[in-house]
XYZ file of N, CA and C in Angstrom:
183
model
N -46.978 62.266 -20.351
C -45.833 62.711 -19.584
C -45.494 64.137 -20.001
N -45.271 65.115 -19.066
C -45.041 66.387 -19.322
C -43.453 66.670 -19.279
N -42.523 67.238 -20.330
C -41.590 67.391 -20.222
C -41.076 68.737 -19.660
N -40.356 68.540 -18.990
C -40.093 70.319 -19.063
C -38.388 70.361 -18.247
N -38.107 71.428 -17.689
C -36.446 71.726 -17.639
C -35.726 71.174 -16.601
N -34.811 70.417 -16.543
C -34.638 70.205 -15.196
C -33.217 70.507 -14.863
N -32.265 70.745 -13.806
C -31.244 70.797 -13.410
C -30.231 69.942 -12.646
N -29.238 69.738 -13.285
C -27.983 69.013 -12.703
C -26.741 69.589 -12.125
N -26.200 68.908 -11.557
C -24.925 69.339 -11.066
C -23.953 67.922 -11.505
N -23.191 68.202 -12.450
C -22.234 67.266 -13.181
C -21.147 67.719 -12.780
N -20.540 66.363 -12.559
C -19.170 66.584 -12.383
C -18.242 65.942 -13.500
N -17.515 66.137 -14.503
C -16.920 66.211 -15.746
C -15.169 66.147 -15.912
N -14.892 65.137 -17.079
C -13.486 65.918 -16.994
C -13.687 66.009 -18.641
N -12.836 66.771 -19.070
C -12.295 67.321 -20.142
C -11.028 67.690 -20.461
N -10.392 67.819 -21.548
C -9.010 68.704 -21.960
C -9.749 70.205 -22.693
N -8.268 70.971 -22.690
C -8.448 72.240 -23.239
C -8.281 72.638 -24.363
N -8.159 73.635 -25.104
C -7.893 73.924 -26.591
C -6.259 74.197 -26.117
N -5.363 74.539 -25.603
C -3.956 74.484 -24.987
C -3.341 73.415 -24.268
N -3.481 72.525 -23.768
C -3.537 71.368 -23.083
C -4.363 69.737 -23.143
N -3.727 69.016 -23.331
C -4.006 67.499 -23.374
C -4.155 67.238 -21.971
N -3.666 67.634 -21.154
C -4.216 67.074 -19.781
C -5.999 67.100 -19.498
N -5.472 66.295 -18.813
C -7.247 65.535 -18.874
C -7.672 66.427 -17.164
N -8.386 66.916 -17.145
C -9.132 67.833 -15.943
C -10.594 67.095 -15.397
N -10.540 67.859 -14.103
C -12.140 67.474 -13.777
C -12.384 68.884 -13.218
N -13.795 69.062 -13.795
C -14.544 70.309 -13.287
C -15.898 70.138 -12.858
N -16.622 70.941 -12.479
C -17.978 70.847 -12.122
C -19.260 72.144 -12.121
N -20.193 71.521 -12.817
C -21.171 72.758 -13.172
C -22.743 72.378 -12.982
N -23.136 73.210 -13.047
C -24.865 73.138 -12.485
C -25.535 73.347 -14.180
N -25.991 72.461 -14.505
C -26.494 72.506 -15.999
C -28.010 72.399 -15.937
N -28.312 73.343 -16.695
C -30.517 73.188 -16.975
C -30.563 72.836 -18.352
N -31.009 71.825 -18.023
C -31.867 71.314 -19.390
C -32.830 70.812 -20.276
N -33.548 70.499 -20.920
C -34.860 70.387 -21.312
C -34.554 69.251 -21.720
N -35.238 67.789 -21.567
C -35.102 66.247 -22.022
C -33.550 66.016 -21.538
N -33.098 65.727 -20.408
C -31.909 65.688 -19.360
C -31.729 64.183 -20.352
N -30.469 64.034 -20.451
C -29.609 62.855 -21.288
C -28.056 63.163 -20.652
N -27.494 62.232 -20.934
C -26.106 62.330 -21.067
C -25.432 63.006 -21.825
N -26.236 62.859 -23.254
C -25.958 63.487 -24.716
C -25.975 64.926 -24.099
N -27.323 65.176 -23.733
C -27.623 66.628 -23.657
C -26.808 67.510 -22.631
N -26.468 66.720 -21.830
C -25.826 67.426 -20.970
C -24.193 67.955 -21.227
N -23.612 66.921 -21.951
C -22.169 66.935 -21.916
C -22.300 68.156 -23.555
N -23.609 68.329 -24.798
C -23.699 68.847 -25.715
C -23.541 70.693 -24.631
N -24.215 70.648 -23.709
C -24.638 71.634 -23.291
C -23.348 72.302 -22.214
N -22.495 71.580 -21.979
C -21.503 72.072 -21.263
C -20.408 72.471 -22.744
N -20.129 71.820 -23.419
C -19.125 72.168 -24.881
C -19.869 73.196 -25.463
N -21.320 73.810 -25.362
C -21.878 74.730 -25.661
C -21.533 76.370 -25.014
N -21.362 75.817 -23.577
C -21.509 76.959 -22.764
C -20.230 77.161 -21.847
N -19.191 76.257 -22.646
C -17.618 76.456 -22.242
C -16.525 75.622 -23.958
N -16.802 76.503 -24.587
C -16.594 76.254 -25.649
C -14.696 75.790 -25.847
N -13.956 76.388 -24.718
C -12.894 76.004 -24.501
C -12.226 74.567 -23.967
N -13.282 73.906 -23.326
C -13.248 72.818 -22.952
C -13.924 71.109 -24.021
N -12.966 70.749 -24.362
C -13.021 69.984 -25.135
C -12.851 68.134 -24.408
N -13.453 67.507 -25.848
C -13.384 65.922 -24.977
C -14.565 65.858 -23.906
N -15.353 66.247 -23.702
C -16.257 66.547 -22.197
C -16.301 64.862 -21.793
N -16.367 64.224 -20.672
C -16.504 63.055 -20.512
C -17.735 63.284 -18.674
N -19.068 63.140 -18.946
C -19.670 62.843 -17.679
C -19.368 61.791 -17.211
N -18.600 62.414 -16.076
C -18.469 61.062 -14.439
C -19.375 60.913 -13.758
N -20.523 62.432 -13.437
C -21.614 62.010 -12.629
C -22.470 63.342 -12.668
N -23.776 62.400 -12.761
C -24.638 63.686 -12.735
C -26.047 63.255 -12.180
N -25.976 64.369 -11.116
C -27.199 63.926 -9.874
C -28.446 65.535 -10.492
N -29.375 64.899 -10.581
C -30.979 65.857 -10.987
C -30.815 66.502 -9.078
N -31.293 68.305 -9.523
C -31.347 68.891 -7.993
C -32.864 69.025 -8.068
């Protein structure tokens, strides 16, 4: 099996570093070995303000 990068579009909620309210946002994430782990690691990576990450849904484009 050949691994290689693939892309999502997740839709997420999270809180903020200012706020306990619980949000939903949505982002197009690439990633190499696509997980749940990896994905929600990779959004707290690349929005470092957004905390708690919780995936609601995430469809491969």
């Amino acid at each position: 099996m050949t691994l290689s990068y693939r892309t999502f579009d997740v839709i997420y909620e999270h809180t903020t570093e200012n706020s306990d309210t619980v949000r939903q946002n949505r982002a197009t994430v690439t990633v190499f070995e696509a997980g749940v782990f990896t994905l929600k690691s990779e959004i707290e990576r690349q929005r470092p303000e957004h905390k708690n990450v919780t995936i609601l849904c995430d469809v491969a484009r």
